[in-house]
Coordinates of C-alpha atoms in Angstrom, one line a residue:
M1 CA 43.8 -30.3 39.9
V2 CA 46.0 -32.1 37.4
H3 CA 43.2 -34.2 36.1
S4 CA 41.3 -31.2 35.4
R5 CA 44.1 -29.5 33.4
L6 CA 44.4 -32.7 31.3
Q7 CA 40.7 -32.7 30.5
I8 CA 40.9 -29.1 29.2
I9 CA 44.0 -30.0 27.2
L10 CA 42.2 -33.0 25.5
F11 CA 39.1 -31.2 25.1
C12 CA 41.0 -28.3 23.2
L13 CA 42.7 -31.0 21.2
L14 CA 39.5 -32.7 20.5
L15 CA 38.2 -29.2 19.1
V16 CA 41.1 -28.8 16.8
F17 CA 40.7 -32.1 15.4
C18 CA 36.9 -31.6 14.8
S19 CA 37.5 -28.3 13.1
Q20 CA 40.4 -29.8 10.9
K21 CA 37.9 -32.7 10.1
K22 CA 35.2 -30.3 8.8
E23 CA 37.3 -28.2 7.0
K24 CA 38.4 -31.2 5.2
E25 CA 34.7 -32.6 4.5
L26 CA 33.8 -29.2 3.2
V27 CA 36.6 -29.2 0.5
S28 CA 36.6 -31.8 -2.6
E29 CA 38.6 -31.6 -5.6
I30 CA 37.8 -32.5 -8.9
T31 CA 40.1 -33.0 -11.8
I32 CA 38.6 -31.1 -15.2
S33 CA 39.7 -32.0 -18.6
T34 CA 39.9 -29.0 -21.1
V35 CA 39.5 -31.6 -24.1
P36 CA 35.9 -31.2 -25.1
N37 CA 33.8 -34.3 -25.5
S38 CA 31.1 -35.0 -27.9
F39 CA 27.9 -33.8 -26.1
E40 CA 25.2 -35.7 -28.2
I41 CA 21.7 -34.2 -27.5
E42 CA 19.8 -37.5 -26.8
D43 CA 22.4 -38.9 -24.7
S44 CA 23.1 -35.6 -22.7
F45 CA 19.3 -34.7 -21.7
D46 CA 16.6 -36.8 -20.1
E47 CA 14.2 -34.4 -21.8
F48 CA 14.7 -31.3 -24.1
K49 CA 12.9 -28.7 -26.4
I50 CA 14.2 -26.4 -28.9
V51 CA 12.4 -22.9 -29.1
H52 CA 12.6 -20.6 -32.1
L53 CA 12.1 -17.0 -30.5
K54 CA 9.7 -15.1 -32.4
N55 CA 9.7 -11.3 -32.6
I56 CA 9.9 -8.7 -35.3
D57 CA 12.2 -6.6 -33.3
L58 CA 15.1 -8.8 -33.8
I59 CA 17.3 -9.7 -30.8
P60 CA 20.9 -9.1 -31.4
N61 CA 22.4 -10.1 -28.2
L62 CA 20.6 -12.5 -25.8
Y63 CA 22.5 -12.2 -22.6
R64 CA 20.5 -13.7 -20.0
A65 CA 17.3 -15.8 -19.0
K66 CA 15.7 -16.2 -15.8
S67 CA 12.3 -17.5 -14.9
Y68 CA 9.4 -17.0 -12.4
D69 CA 6.4 -19.3 -11.9
K70 CA 7.2 -21.3 -14.9
T71 CA 7.7 -18.2 -17.1
I72 CA 10.9 -17.5 -18.9
Y73 CA 12.3 -14.0 -19.1
V74 CA 14.8 -13.0 -21.8
L75 CA 17.3 -10.1 -21.6
D76 CA 18.4 -8.3 -24.7
G77 CA 21.8 -6.9 -23.4
G78 CA 22.7 -4.9 -26.5
R79 CA 19.5 -2.8 -26.2
A80 CA 18.7 -3.1 -22.6
K81 CA 15.0 -4.7 -23.3
L82 CA 13.4 -7.2 -21.3
Y83 CA 10.8 -9.7 -22.7
K84 CA 8.4 -12.2 -21.6
M85 CA 8.6 -15.8 -23.6
G86 CA 5.4 -17.6 -24.3
N87 CA 5.2 -21.4 -24.6
E88 CA 6.0 -21.4 -28.5
G89 CA 8.5 -18.8 -28.4
E90 CA 6.7 -15.7 -28.9
L91 CA 8.4 -12.9 -27.2
N92 CA 6.3 -9.7 -25.5
L93 CA 8.3 -6.7 -24.5
I94 CA 7.7 -5.9 -20.9
L95 CA 10.6 -3.4 -20.2
S96 CA 12.3 -0.7 -22.5
S97 CA 13.4 2.0 -20.7
K98 CA 16.9 3.0 -22.0
G99 CA 17.8 6.6 -22.0
D100 CA 19.5 9.5 -19.9
G101 CA 16.7 10.8 -18.3
P102 CA 16.0 10.5 -14.5
N103 CA 13.7 7.5 -14.8
E104 CA 15.6 5.7 -17.3
Y105 CA 18.5 3.3 -17.2
N106 CA 21.6 3.3 -19.4
L107 CA 21.9 -0.6 -19.1
I108 CA 20.4 -3.7 -17.4
S109 CA 23.5 -5.2 -15.9
D110 CA 21.2 -7.9 -13.9
F111 CA 17.4 -8.3 -13.3
Q112 CA 15.0 -10.3 -11.0
V113 CA 11.3 -11.0 -11.4
L114 CA 10.1 -10.2 -7.8
N115 CA 6.4 -11.4 -8.0
E116 CA 3.5 -12.6 -10.1
N117 CA 2.3 -8.9 -10.6
E118 CA 6.0 -9.0 -13.1
E119 CA 7.5 -6.3 -10.8
I120 CA 11.1 -6.3 -12.1
L121 CA 14.1 -5.2 -10.3
I122 CA 17.0 -4.1 -12.2
Y123 CA 20.5 -3.3 -11.6
D124 CA 22.1 -0.4 -13.8
G125 CA 25.8 -0.9 -13.3
S126 CA 26.4 2.4 -15.4
K127 CA 24.3 4.8 -13.2
K128 CA 25.0 2.7 -9.7
T129 CA 21.3 2.4 -9.4
M130 CA 18.4 0.1 -8.5
M131 CA 15.1 0.5 -10.4
K132 CA 12.1 -1.4 -9.7
F133 CA 9.2 -1.2 -12.8
A134 CA 5.9 -2.6 -13.2
P135 CA 4.9 -3.8 -16.6
S136 CA 5.0 -1.5 -19.7
N137 CA 7.8 0.6 -18.1
N138 CA 5.9 1.8 -15.1
L139 CA 8.6 3.0 -12.5
I140 CA 7.7 2.3 -9.1
S141 CA 11.1 3.3 -7.4
N142 CA 14.9 4.4 -8.3
Q143 CA 17.3 4.3 -5.8
S144 CA 21.2 5.2 -6.1
L145 CA 23.4 2.8 -4.3
E146 CA 25.5 5.1 -1.9
G147 CA 29.2 4.5 -1.3
V148 CA 29.9 1.7 -4.1
N149 CA 31.2 4.2 -6.9
E150 CA 34.8 2.8 -6.7
K151 CA 33.3 -0.9 -6.9
T152 CA 32.3 -2.9 -9.8
L153 CA 29.5 -5.2 -9.0
G154 CA 28.5 -8.0 -10.7
A155 CA 25.4 -10.3 -10.6
F156 CA 22.9 -9.9 -7.7
Q157 CA 20.3 -12.0 -5.7
V158 CA 17.6 -11.0 -3.5
M159 CA 18.2 -12.5 0.1
K160 CA 15.1 -13.8 2.2
D161 CA 15.2 -10.7 4.5
G162 CA 15.2 -8.4 1.2
K163 CA 18.7 -7.4 1.2
L164 CA 20.6 -7.4 -2.0
L165 CA 23.5 -9.8 -2.4
F166 CA 26.1 -8.9 -5.1
N167 CA 29.3 -10.7 -6.1
L168 CA 32.3 -8.0 -6.3
I169 CA 34.4 -7.9 -9.3
S170 CA 36.6 -5.1 -8.6
G171 CA 37.4 -2.2 -5.9
S172 CA 37.1 -4.5 -2.9
P173 CA 39.1 -7.4 -1.3
N174 CA 35.8 -9.3 -0.3
R175 CA 33.9 -11.6 -2.5
F176 CA 30.3 -10.1 -1.6
L177 CA 28.7 -6.8 -0.9
V178 CA 25.3 -6.6 0.7
Y179 CA 23.0 -3.7 0.3
D180 CA 20.3 -2.7 2.4
L181 CA 17.9 -0.7 0.1
S182 CA 15.7 0.4 2.9
K183 CA 18.7 1.9 5.1
N184 CA 20.9 3.0 2.2
S185 CA 23.9 1.1 3.6
F186 CA 26.0 -1.6 2.8
Y187 CA 28.6 -4.2 4.4
E188 CA 31.1 -6.5 2.7
K189 CA 31.6 -10.3 3.5
S190 CA 33.9 -12.9 2.9
L191 CA 37.6 -12.0 2.5
L192 CA 39.6 -13.2 -0.4
D193 CA 43.1 -14.7 0.3
S194 CA 45.7 -11.7 -0.3
L195 CA 47.0 -13.4 -3.5
Y196 CA 44.1 -12.3 -5.2
H197 CA 43.8 -8.6 -3.8
G198 CA 44.1 -5.9 -6.4
L199 CA 43.4 -8.2 -9.3
D200 CA 40.1 -6.5 -10.3
F201 CA 38.9 -8.9 -12.9
G202 CA 36.0 -10.8 -12.9
S203 CA 32.6 -11.8 -14.2
D204 CA 29.0 -10.5 -13.7
K205 CA 27.9 -14.1 -14.0
G206 CA 29.8 -15.3 -11.1
L207 CA 27.0 -15.6 -8.6
T208 CA 24.3 -18.0 -8.9
I209 CA 21.2 -19.3 -6.4
G210 CA 21.0 -23.0 -5.3
S211 CA 18.3 -24.7 -3.6
N212 CA 19.2 -23.2 0.0
N213 CA 22.2 -21.3 -0.8
F214 CA 24.4 -19.0 -2.9
S215 CA 27.4 -20.3 -5.0
T216 CA 30.2 -18.2 -6.4
I217 CA 33.5 -18.6 -8.4
Y218 CA 36.4 -16.4 -8.4
P219 CA 38.3 -15.9 -11.7
F220 CA 41.8 -17.1 -10.7
E221 CA 40.8 -19.1 -7.3
Y222 CA 39.6 -22.3 -9.2
K223 CA 36.9 -23.1 -6.4
I224 CA 33.1 -23.4 -6.6
L225 CA 32.1 -21.9 -3.0
S226 CA 28.7 -22.5 -1.5
F227 CA 27.4 -20.3 1.2
N228 CA 24.1 -20.0 3.3
E229 CA 22.1 -17.0 4.0
K230 CA 24.3 -16.0 6.7
L231 CA 27.1 -16.1 4.0
V232 CA 28.9 -18.8 6.1
N233 CA 30.8 -21.0 3.5
Q234 CA 29.3 -24.6 3.4
N235 CA 30.9 -26.2 0.7
S236 CA 33.8 -26.0 -1.4
I237 CA 35.0 -27.6 -4.5
A238 CA 38.4 -27.1 -5.9
L239 CA 38.8 -27.4 -9.9
N240 CA 41.9 -29.0 -11.1
F241 CA 42.6 -27.8 -14.8
G242 CA 46.2 -29.4 -14.6
V243 CA 48.8 -27.2 -16.6
N244 CA 46.1 -25.1 -17.8
S245 CA 45.5 -23.6 -14.2
I246 CA 46.8 -20.3 -13.4
S247 CA 49.6 -21.1 -10.3
E248 CA 50.1 -19.0 -7.4
E249 CA 53.7 -18.2 -8.3
E250 CA 52.1 -16.9 -11.8
L251 CA 49.8 -14.8 -9.8
K252 CA 52.6 -13.4 -7.7
G253 CA 54.4 -12.3 -10.5
I254 CA 51.6 -10.3 -12.1
K255 CA 51.8 -8.1 -8.9
N256 CA 48.6 -6.2 -9.6
D257 CA 49.7 -5.2 -13.2
P258 CA 47.1 -5.2 -15.8
N259 CA 49.5 -5.8 -18.9
K260 CA 51.1 -8.8 -17.1
L261 CA 47.5 -10.3 -16.3
F262 CA 46.5 -9.7 -19.9
D263 CA 49.6 -11.3 -21.3
L264 CA 48.9 -14.3 -19.1
I265 CA 45.3 -15.0 -20.2
N266 CA 45.6 -13.8 -23.6
N267 CA 48.3 -16.6 -24.5
D268 CA 47.2 -19.5 -27.0
I269 CA 50.9 -21.0 -26.8
N270 CA 50.6 -21.8 -22.9
P271 CA 46.9 -21.3 -22.6
K272 CA 45.3 -20.9 -19.2
V273 CA 41.8 -21.1 -18.1
H274 CA 40.2 -17.8 -16.9
S275 CA 36.8 -15.8 -16.9
F276 CA 34.3 -18.1 -15.2
I277 CA 30.5 -18.0 -15.5
L278 CA 28.6 -20.2 -12.9
E279 CA 25.2 -21.7 -12.7
E280 CA 23.7 -24.3 -10.7
T281 CA 20.8 -26.6 -10.5
E282 CA 19.5 -29.1 -8.0
N283 CA 22.2 -31.8 -8.9
F284 CA 24.6 -30.2 -11.1
Y285 CA 27.1 -27.1 -11.4
L286 CA 27.8 -25.8 -14.8
I287 CA 30.8 -23.5 -15.4
Q288 CA 31.8 -21.8 -18.8
Y289 CA 35.2 -20.4 -19.3
F290 CA 38.1 -19.4 -21.7
I291 CA 41.0 -21.4 -22.4
G292 CA 43.6 -19.3 -23.9
S293 CA 43.0 -15.8 -25.5
F294 CA 39.4 -14.2 -26.1
G295 CA 40.1 -14.2 -29.8
G296 CA 41.9 -17.6 -30.6
G297 CA 41.2 -19.5 -27.6
K298 CA 38.5 -21.9 -26.6
F299 CA 35.2 -21.1 -24.9
L300 CA 34.2 -24.4 -23.0
K301 CA 31.5 -25.8 -20.7
T302 CA 32.0 -28.3 -18.0
I303 CA 29.0 -30.1 -16.3
I304 CA 29.8 -31.3 -12.8
S305 CA 27.7 -33.9 -11.1
K306 CA 27.0 -33.2 -7.3
N307 CA 26.3 -36.6 -6.5
S308 CA 29.0 -38.4 -8.5
N309 CA 31.7 -35.6 -8.6
K310 CA 32.2 -36.4 -12.1
S311 CA 32.4 -33.9 -14.8
N312 CA 32.0 -33.7 -18.5
T313 CA 33.5 -31.1 -20.9
F314 CA 32.1 -29.8 -24.0
D315 CA 32.0 -27.1 -26.5
S316 CA 29.3 -27.6 -28.6
I317 CA 25.8 -29.5 -28.6
R318 CA 25.7 -32.5 -31.3
L319 CA 22.6 -32.5 -33.5
S320 CA 22.7 -35.2 -35.7
K321 CA 26.6 -35.6 -35.8
I322 CA 26.6 -31.7 -36.5
D323 CA 28.2 -29.8 -33.7
I324 CA 26.4 -26.5 -32.9
P325 CA 28.2 -24.0 -30.7
S326 CA 26.0 -23.1 -27.8
T327 CA 26.0 -20.6 -24.9
L328 CA 24.5 -21.1 -21.3
I329 CA 22.2 -18.1 -20.6
G330 CA 20.1 -19.5 -17.9
K331 CA 18.2 -22.2 -16.0
L332 CA 15.1 -23.7 -14.7
N333 CA 14.2 -26.1 -12.0
N334 CA 14.4 -29.5 -12.3
D335 CA 18.1 -29.4 -13.6
R336 CA 16.9 -27.7 -16.9
L337 CA 19.7 -25.8 -18.4
I338 CA 18.7 -22.9 -21.3
F339 CA 21.2 -22.7 -24.2
S340 CA 21.2 -20.2 -26.9
L341 CA 22.4 -22.2 -30.2
N342 CA 24.5 -20.3 -32.4
I343 CA 22.1 -19.0 -35.1
E344 CA 24.9 -17.6 -37.5
Y345 CA 26.6 -20.8 -37.3
I346 CA 23.5 -22.6 -38.2
K347 CA 22.5 -20.5 -41.0
N348 CA 26.1 -21.1 -42.5
L349 CA 25.6 -24.9 -42.7
T350 CA 25.4 -26.7 -46.0
E351 CA 22.1 -27.5 -47.3
E352 CA 23.1 -31.3 -46.5
Q353 CA 24.0 -30.4 -43.0
K354 CA 21.0 -28.4 -42.5
A355 CA 18.8 -31.3 -43.9
S356 CA 20.4 -33.6 -41.2
I357 CA 19.4 -31.6 -38.3
S358 CA 15.9 -30.7 -39.7
E359 CA 14.3 -33.2 -37.3
Y360 CA 15.5 -30.6 -34.7
I361 CA 15.7 -27.3 -36.4
S362 CA 13.6 -26.7 -39.1
A363 CA 14.2 -24.5 -41.9
D364 CA 11.5 -22.1 -40.9
Y365 CA 13.9 -21.5 -37.9
L366 CA 16.4 -20.1 -39.8
D367 CA 16.0 -16.1 -39.5
D368 CA 18.0 -13.8 -37.3
N369 CA 16.1 -14.7 -34.1
P370 CA 17.8 -16.7 -31.6
I371 CA 17.2 -20.5 -31.1
L372 CA 17.1 -21.7 -27.4
L373 CA 17.6 -25.4 -26.1
I374 CA 16.3 -26.2 -23.0
G375 CA 17.2 -29.5 -21.4
K376 CA 17.2 -31.6 -18.5
V377 CA 20.5 -33.0 -17.6
K378 CA 21.1 -36.7 -17.8
A379 CA 22.6 -37.9 -14.4
F380 CA 26.2 -39.4 -15.0

């Protein structure tokens, strides 16, 4: 009897040890520098191409780019129009149905291309509706999301079972909302630590899909978390920004006061990292974030290698010794990222500077249309 009890005790201790060991293995920490490095195009990408988008209907706000079966689709966020991009940058308008009518949307908060027939599923965060379109604005379905009026939903992904996975921005203490359109019902998943409850601050680009997982980042948690289809956490990477991280004591001092939160992040004397955007490829994560205020701070990007756990922080992409501000807008397979280069900055370069980058960006490109850089990230 005593021997049996001893076996049970030892077995329980073994379970606790294994659980602690597993949790330890799931979490790693990477120190991130907030001092940007030079990001030379030739040294940073194994291969790349620069694409000048061509369309007489100029795009003022290129917000997202996604791919389906090697085709790239780009979203003009300001005017809620969706384009299909050709190999040479020509754009074909495939969705433009903004309006106040019952079969129209106010905005495209996020979208997914569903199949080779180019059926598009969009989320309108203003109307809290999901709408499915065939090409040429042909509406297939229009469904209101019941019970989510008090919540702010961010990006969404279509899960293997057809349900929709959203990252939650506000109105909930959880990370995820899973919506079943067939039953018009939802449930929430992955409770946040109570420290982050009620902050109601986030990004609509905080959710991405990997090869076999969903990854997300919460604004003040400083962790990249990866989940499987059952939304069980598989891996966590803690991001250490040193003195530029917001501490737990600082978060506790906010006490859900939006004015205190704004004062904390809108500070260029003691700048803090905030407002993350996340993208994931086969071998890398890329995060974009502000350090300091939105107006006077820095907008930085950090690439993290999954294989080496090394990171590289930059703010611009260097072409022939000229640093061009850029923004990540999407990804393709095979570790390729899509950046939008700042066309206004390029147009304001001196003639000598324009000449120095002409091997990459010709003078013919310098109109008001966006210029994309599509590059395969080099291992480091």
